[in-house]
Coordinates of C-alpha atoms and ligand atoms in Angstrom, one line a residue:
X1 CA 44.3 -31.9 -36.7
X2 CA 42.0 -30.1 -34.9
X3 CA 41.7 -27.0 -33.0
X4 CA 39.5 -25.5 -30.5
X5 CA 38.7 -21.5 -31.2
X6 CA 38.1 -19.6 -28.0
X7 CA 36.4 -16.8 -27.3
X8 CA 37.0 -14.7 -23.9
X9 CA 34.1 -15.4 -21.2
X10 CA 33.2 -13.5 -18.0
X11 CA 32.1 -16.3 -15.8
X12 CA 31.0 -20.1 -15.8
X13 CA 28.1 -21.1 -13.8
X14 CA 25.8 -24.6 -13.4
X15 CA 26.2 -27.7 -12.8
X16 CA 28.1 -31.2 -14.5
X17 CA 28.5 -34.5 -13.9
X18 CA 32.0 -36.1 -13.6
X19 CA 33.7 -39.0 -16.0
X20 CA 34.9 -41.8 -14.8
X21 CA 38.5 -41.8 -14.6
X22 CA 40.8 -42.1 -16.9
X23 CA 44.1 -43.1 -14.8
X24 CA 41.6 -45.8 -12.9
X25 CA 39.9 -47.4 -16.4
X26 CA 43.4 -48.2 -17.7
X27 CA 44.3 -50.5 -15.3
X28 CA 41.5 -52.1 -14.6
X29 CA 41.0 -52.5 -18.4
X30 CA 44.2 -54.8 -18.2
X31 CA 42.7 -56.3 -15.0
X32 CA 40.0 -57.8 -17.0
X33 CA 42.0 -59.7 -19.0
X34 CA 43.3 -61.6 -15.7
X35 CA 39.9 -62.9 -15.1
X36 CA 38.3 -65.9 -16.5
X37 CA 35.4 -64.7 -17.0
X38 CA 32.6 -61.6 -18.4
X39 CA 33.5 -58.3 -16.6
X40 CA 31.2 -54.7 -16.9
X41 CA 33.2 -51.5 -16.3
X42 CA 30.9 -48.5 -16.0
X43 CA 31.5 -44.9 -16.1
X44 CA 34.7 -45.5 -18.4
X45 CA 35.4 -42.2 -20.0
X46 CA 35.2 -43.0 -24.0
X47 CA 39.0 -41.8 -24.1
X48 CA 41.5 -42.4 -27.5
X49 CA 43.7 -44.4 -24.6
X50 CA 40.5 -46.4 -23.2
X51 CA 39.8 -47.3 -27.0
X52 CA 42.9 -48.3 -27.4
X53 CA 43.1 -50.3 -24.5
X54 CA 40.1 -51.9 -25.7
X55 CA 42.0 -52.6 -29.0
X56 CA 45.0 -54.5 -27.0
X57 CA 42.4 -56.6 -25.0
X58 CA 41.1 -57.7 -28.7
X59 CA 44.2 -58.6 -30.0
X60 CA 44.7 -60.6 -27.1
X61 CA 41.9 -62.6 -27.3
X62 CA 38.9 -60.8 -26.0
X63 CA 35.4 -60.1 -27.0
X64 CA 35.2 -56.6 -25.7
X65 CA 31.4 -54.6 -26.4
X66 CA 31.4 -50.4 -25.8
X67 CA 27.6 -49.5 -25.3
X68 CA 27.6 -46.2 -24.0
X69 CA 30.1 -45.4 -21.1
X70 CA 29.9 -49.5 -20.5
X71 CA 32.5 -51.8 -21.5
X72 CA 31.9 -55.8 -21.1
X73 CA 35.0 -57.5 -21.7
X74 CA 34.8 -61.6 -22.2
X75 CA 38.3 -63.0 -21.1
X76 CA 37.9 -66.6 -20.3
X77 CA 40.3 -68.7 -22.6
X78 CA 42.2 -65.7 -23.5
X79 CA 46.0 -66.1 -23.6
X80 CA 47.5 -63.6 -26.0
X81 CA 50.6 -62.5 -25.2
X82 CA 51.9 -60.3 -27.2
X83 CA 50.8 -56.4 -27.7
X84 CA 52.0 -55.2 -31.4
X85 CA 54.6 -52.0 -31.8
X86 CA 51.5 -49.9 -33.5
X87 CA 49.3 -50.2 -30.1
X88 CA 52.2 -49.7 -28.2
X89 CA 53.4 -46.6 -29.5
X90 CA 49.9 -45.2 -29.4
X91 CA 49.5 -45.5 -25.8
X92 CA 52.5 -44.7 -23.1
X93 CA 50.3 -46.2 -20.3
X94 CA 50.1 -49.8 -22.2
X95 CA 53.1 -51.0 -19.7
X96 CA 50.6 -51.4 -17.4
X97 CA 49.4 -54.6 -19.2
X98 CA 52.9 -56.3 -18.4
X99 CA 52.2 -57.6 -15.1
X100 CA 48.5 -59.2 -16.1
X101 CA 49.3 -60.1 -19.7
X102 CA 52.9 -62.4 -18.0
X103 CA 50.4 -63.6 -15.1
X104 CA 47.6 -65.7 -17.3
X105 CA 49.6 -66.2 -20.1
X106 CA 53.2 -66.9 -18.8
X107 CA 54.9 -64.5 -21.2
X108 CA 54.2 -61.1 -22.0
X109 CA 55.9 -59.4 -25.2
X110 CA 55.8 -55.7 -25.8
X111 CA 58.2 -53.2 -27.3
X112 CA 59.5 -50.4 -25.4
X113 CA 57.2 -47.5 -24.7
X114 CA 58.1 -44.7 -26.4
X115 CA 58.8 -41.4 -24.4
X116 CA 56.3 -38.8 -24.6
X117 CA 55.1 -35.3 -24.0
X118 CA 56.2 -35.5 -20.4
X119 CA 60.0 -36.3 -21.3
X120 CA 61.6 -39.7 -21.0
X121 CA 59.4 -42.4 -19.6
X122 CA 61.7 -45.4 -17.8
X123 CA 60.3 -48.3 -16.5
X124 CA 63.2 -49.8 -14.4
X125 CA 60.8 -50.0 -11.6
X126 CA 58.5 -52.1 -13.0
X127 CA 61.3 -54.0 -14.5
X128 CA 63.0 -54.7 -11.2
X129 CA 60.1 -55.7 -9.5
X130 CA 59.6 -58.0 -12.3
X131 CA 62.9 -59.9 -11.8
X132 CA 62.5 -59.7 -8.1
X133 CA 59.1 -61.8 -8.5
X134 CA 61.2 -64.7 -10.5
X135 CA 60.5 -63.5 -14.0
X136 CA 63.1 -63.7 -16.9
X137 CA 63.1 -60.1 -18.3
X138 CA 64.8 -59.9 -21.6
X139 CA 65.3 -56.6 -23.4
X140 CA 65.8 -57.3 -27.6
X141 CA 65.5 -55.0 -30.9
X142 CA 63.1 -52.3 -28.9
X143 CA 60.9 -55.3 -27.2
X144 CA 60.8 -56.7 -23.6
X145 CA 59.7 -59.8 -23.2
X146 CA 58.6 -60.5 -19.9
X147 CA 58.5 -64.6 -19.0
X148 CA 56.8 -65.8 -15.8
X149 CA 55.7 -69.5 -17.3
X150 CA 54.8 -70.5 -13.6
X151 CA 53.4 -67.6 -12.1
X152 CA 54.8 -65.0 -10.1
X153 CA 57.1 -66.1 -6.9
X154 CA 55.6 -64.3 -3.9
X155 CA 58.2 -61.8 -2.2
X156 CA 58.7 -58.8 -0.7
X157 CA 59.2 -55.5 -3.0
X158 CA 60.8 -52.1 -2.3
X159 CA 59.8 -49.2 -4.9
X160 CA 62.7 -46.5 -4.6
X161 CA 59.7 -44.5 -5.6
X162 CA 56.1 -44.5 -5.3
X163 CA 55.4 -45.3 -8.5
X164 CA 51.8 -45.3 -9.5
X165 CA 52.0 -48.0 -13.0
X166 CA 54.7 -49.9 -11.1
X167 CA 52.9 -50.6 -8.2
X168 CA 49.8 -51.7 -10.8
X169 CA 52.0 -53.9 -12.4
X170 CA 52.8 -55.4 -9.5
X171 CA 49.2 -55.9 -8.3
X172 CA 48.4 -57.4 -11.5
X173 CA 51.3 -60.0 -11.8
X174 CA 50.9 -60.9 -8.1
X175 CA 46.8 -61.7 -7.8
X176 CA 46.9 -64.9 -9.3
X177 CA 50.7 -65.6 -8.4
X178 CA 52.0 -68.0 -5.7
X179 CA 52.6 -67.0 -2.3
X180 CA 52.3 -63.5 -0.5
X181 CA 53.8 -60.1 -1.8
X182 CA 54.2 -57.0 0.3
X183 CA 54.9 -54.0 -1.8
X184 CA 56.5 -51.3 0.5
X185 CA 56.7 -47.8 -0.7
X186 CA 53.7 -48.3 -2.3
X187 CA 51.9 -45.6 -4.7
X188 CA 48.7 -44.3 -2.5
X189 CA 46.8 -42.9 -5.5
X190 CA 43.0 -43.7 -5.6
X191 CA 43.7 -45.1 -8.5
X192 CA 45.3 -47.7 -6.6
X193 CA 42.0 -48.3 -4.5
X194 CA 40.1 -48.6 -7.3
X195 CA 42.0 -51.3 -9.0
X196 CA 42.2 -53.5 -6.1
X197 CA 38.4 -53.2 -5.1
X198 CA 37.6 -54.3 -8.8
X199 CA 40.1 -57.4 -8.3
X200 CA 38.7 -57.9 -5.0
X201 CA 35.6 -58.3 -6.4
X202 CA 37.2 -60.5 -8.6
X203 CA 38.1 -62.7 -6.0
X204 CA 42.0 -61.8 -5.1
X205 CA 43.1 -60.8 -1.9
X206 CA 44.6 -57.6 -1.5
X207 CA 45.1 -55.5 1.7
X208 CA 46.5 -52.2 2.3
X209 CA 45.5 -50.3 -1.1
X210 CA 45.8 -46.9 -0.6
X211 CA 48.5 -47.0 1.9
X212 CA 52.0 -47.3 1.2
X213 CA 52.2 -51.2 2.7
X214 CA 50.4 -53.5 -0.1
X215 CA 49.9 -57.2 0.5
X216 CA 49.1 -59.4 -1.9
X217 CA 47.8 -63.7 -1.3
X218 CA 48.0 -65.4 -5.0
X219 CA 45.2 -67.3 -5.6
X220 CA 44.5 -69.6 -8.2
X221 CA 42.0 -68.1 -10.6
X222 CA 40.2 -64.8 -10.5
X223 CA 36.0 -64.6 -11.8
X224 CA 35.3 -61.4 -14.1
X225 CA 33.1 -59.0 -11.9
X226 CA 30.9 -55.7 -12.7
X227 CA 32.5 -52.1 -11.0
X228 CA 31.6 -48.4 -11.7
X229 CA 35.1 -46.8 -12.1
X230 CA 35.5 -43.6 -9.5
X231 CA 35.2 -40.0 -10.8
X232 CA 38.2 -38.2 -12.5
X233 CA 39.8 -35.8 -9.7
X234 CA 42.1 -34.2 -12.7
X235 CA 39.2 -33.2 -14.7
X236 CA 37.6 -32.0 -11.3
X237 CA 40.6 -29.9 -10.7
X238 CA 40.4 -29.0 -14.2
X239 CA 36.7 -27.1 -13.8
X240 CA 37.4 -25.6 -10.1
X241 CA 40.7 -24.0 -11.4
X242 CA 38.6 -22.6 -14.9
X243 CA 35.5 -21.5 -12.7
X244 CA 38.1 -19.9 -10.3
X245 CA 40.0 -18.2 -13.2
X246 CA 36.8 -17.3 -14.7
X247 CA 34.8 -16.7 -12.0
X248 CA 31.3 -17.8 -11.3
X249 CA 29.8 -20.9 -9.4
X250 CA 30.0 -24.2 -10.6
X251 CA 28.9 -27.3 -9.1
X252 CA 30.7 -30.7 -9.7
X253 CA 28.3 -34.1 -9.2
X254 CA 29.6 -37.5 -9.0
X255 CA 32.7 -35.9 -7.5
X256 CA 35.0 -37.6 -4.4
X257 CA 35.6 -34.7 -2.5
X258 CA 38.4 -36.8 -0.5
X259 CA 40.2 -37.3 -3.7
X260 CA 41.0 -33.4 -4.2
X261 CA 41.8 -32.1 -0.8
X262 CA 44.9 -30.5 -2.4
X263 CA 43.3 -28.0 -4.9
X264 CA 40.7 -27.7 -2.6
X265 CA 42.6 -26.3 0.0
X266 CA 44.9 -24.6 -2.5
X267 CA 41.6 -22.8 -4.3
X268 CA 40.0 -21.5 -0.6
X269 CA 43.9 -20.4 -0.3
X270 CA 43.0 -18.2 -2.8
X271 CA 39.7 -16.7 -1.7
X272 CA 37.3 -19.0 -3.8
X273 CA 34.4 -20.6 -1.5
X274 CA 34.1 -24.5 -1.8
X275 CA 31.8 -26.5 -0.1
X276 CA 31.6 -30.3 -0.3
X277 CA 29.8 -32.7 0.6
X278 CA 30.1 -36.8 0.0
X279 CA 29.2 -36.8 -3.7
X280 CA 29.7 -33.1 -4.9
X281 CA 32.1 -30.0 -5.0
X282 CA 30.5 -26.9 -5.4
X283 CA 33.1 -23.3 -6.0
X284 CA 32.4 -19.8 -6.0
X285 CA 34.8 -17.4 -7.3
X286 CA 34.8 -13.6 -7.5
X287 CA 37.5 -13.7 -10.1
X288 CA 39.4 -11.4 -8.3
X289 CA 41.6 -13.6 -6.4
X290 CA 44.8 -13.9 -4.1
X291 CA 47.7 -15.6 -5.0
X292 CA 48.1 -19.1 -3.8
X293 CA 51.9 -18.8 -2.8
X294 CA 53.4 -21.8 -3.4
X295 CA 52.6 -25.5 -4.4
X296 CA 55.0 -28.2 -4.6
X297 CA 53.7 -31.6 -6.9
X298 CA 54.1 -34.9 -4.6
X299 CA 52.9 -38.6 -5.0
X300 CA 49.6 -38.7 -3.7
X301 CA 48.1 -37.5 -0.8
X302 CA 50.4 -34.5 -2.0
X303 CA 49.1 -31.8 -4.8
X304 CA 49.0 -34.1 -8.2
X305 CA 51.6 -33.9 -10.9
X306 CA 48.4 -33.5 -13.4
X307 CA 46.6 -30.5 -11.3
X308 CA 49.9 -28.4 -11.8
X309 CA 49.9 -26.9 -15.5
X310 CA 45.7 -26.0 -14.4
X311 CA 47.3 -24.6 -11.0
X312 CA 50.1 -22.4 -13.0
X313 CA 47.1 -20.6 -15.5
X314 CA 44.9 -20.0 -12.7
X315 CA 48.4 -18.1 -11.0
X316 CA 48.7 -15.9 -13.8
X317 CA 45.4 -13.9 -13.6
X318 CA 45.9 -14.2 -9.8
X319 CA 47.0 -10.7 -7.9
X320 CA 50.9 -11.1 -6.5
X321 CA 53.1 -13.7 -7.0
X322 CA 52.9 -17.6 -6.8
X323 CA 55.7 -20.5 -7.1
X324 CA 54.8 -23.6 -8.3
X325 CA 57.4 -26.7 -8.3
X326 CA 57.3 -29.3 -10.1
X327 CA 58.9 -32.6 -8.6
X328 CA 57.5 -35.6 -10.4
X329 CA 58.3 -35.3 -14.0
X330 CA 61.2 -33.8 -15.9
X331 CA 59.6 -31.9 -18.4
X332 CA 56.1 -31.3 -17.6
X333 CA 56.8 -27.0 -18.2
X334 CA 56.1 -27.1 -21.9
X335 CA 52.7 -25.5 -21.9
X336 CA 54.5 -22.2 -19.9
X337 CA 55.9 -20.8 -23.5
X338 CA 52.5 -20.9 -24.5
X339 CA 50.9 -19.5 -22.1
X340 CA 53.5 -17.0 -22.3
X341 CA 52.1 -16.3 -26.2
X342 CA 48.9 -15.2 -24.0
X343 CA 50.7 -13.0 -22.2
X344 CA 51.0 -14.5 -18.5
X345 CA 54.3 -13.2 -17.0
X346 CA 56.4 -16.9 -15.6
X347 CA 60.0 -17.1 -14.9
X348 CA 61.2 -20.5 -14.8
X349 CA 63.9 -22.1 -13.3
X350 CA 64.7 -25.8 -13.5
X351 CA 61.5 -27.4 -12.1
X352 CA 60.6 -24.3 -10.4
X353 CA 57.8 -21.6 -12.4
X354 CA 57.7 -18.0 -10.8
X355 CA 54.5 -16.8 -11.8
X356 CA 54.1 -12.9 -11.7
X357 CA 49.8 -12.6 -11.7
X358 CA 48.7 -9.7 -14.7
X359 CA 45.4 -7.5 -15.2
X360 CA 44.8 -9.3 -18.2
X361 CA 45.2 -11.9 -20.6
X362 CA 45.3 -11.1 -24.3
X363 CA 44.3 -13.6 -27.5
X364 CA 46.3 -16.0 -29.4
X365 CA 47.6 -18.4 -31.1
X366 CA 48.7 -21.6 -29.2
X367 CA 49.5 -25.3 -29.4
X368 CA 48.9 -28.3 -26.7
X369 CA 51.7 -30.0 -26.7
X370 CA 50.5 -32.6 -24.0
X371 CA 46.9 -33.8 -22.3
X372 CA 47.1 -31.1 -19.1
X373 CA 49.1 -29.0 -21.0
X374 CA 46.4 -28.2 -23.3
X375 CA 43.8 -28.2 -20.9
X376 CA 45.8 -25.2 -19.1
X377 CA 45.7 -23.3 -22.5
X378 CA 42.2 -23.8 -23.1
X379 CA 41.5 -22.2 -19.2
X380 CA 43.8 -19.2 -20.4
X381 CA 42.0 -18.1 -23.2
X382 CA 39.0 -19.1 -22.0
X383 CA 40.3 -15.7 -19.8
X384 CA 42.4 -13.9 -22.6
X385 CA 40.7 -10.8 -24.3
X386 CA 39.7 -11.7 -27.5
X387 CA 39.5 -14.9 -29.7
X388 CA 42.0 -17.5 -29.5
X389 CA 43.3 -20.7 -30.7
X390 CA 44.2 -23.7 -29.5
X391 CA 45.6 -26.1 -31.6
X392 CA 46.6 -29.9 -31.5
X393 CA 43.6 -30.5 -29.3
X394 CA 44.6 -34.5 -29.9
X395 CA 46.3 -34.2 -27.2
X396 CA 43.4 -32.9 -25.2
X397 CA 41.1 -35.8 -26.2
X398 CA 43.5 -38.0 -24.6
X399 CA 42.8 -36.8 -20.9
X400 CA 39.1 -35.2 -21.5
X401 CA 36.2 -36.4 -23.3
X402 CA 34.9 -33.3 -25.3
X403 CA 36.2 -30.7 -22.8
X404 CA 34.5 -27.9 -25.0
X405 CA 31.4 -29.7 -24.7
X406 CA 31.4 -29.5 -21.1
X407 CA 32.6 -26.6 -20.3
X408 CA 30.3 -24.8 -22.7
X409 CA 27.2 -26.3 -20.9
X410 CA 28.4 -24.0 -17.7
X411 CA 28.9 -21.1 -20.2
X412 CA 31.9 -21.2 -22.1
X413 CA 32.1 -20.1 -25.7
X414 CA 34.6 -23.4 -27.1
X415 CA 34.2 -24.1 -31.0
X416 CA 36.0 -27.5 -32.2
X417 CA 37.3 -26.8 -35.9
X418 CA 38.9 -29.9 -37.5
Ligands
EPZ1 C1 50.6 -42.2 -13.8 O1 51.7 -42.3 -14.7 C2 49.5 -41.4 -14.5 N1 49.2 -42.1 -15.8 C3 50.1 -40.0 -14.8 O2 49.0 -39.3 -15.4 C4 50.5 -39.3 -13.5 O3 51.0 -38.1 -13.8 C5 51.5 -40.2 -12.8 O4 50.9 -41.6 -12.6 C6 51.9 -39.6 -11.4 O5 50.7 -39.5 -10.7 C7 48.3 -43.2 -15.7 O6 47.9 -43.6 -14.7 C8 48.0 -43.8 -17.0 P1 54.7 -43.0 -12.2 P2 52.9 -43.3 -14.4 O7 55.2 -44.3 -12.6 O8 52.4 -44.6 -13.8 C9 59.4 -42.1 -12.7 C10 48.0 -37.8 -16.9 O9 48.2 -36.6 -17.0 N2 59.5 -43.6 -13.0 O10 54.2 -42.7 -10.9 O11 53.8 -43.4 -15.6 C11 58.7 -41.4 -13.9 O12 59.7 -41.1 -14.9 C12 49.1 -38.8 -16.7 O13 46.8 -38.4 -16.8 C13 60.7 -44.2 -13.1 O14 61.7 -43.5 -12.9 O15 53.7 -42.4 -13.3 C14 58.2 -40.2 -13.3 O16 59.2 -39.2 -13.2 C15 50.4 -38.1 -17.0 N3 60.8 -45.5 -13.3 C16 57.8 -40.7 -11.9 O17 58.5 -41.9 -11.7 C17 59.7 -46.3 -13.5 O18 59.9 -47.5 -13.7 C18 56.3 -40.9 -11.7 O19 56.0 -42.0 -12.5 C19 58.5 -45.7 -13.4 C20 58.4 -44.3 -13.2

């Protein structure tokens, strides 16, 4: 297992170029295999999930060659259906291959994802809308197997929430399905966007990503096409919270500044300076900063689920009080006790944090017990006096492709000890 040792640091300053993201490479990984054809993702972030993705695609059938942050996936005559327990339990996200794995291959047979660091992790939605589109759905010994032997059945789907892998799924069982699907209550994440340009590109047609009213016109057969996956707006949010914790100026390139209008706003709230423009996100921070008041986690365009636990360590070197509440995920709070170990003063209550701001931080010993989690710890003790240690940085690697690496090119003092 390894650990990152941290050492306290007075500001970060420079400049860095985004990853791709993570949350937009997973699906469209799965979209590949829908295509008959060669596709080339760029800018996909050499992630343990984005490997393992890569892995599923291979026991499906794929040819699948990495060459830098390029991935060319062969698909054409693939029709595996079946992704193995050991993949499955390595990756949560691997639902998301339901819809496209059912769609070219008629069945699709997976065992239940397990839960994970976030609490439980249900997939009645994606269920549901499975059934509704004329699939046999049958739940034995931990697997679902999902059988749609003559394509999905066009139709019209309600999500009771916006749900961001549901409404994938959907997408991807629905491009090469018969007839039109409207998917109402419809996730709005970027994430979304992306997916659908790639399949557009592909040859489906979708209309409406990004909004909450999807359409979807099967056709027949989709062609594998080349797409540059879009920036990471977590990992953005993740260096504008450390440089505004930290202090300093950082510039972000190869950002979306219309993906992060949340903890943009939420930062100047704070006192730091941001200024934007189509492709960058630049922060200054004094260090000595307000705080924010109150932020309450929505499906997007709201503030992100994944921004909160970076949100909640900048609050607790902030001066006064801020409340943060978190609505998507039952148990997304983990990463307070330790932060606590630091010596950050947070009430909690339910899916509500009180976060009392103190003078300082001091060094310790702490444990990442989930992806954004642990990239909260590491911005704490990048604060805390002292040395500290974060440990089960595996769970880091999941969401950030050598954070220390980066955020010691703007001046942070990160060792990795395996
Ligand atoms: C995606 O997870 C992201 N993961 C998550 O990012 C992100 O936090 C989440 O969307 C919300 O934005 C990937 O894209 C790989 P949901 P997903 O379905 O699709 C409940 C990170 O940090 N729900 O929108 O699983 C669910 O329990 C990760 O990068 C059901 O009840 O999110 C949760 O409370 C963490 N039934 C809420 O909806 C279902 O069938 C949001 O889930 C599905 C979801």
């Amino acid at each position: 297992m390894s650990c990152f040792k941290v050492n306290h640091i007075n500001k970060l300053k420079g400049s860095i170029w985004l990853p791709g993201a993570k949350n937009s490479v997973l699906p469209l990984l799965a979209a590949t295999f829908l295509s008959e054809g060669v596709s080339v993702l760029h800018n996909c972030p050499m992630l343990s999930d984005v490997l393992i993705s890569i892995k599923i695609l291979e026991h499906l059938g794929c040819r699948c060659e990495v060459s830098g942050n390029t991935v060319t996936v062969h698909s054409e005559g693939c029709y595996g259906d079946d992704i193995p327990e050991y993949l499955m339990r390595e990756m949560r996200s691997s639902i998301v291959f339901m819809g496209a794995v059912a769609a070219k291959s008629g069945t699709a047979s997976m065992s239940l994802p397990g839960g994970c660091e976030l609490g439980p992790r249900p997939i009645d939605l994606h269920l549901d809308a499975f059934e509704r589109l004329g699939s046999e759905i049958e739940c034995i010994g931990g697997k679902i197997i999902c059988r749609m032997p003559n394509g999905a059945v066009g139709t019209e789907i309600h999500l009771s929430f916006p749900s961001v892998g549901a409404t994938e799924n959907i997408i991807l069982a629905t491009a090469t399905g018969n007839g039109t699907t409207v998917i109402t209550n419809a996730a709005r994440e970027p994430e979304i966007a992306d997916l659908c340009d790639f399949l557009k590109l592909c040859g489906a047609k979708i209309e409406g990503a990004g909004t909450d009213r999807i359409t979807i016109i099967g056709v027949k057969k989709l062609k594998g096409a080349e797409y540059t996956v879009m920036p990471d707006r977590i990992v953005a949010a993740t260096y504008l919270c450390a440089t505004a914790a930290c202090s300093g100026k950082v510039q972000l390139k190869g950002a979306n500044p219309n993906h992060l209008l949340p903890i943009i706003s939420t930062l100047k709230d704070t006192g730091c300076e941001i200024e934007t423009t189509d492709s960058t996100v630049s922060i200054s921070s004094s260090g000595k900063l307000e705080a924010f008041g109150s932020i309450s986690t929505q499906p997007y365009p709201g503030f992100p689920t994944d921004a909160g636990p970076l949100a909640v360590a900048l609050a607790t070197v902030l001066f006064g009080t801020s409340i943060f509440i978190e609505n998507i995920f039952d148990s997304r709070f983990k990463y307070i006790d330790e932060l606590r170990r630091l010596g950050a003063s947070i009430k909690t209550v339910g899916r509500v944090a009180i976060i009392s701001g103190v003078k300082k931080l001091h060094s310790a010993e702490v444990v990442a017990m989930d992806l954004r989690g642990g990239a909260a710890l590491v911005m704490a003790a990048m604060k805390a006096e002292g040395t500290s240690l974060v440990k089960n940085v595996h769970y880091i690697d999941r969401g950030y492709y050598k954070l220390e690496d980066g955020l010691n090119l703007l001046g942070a003092d990160i060792i990795r000890i395996d």
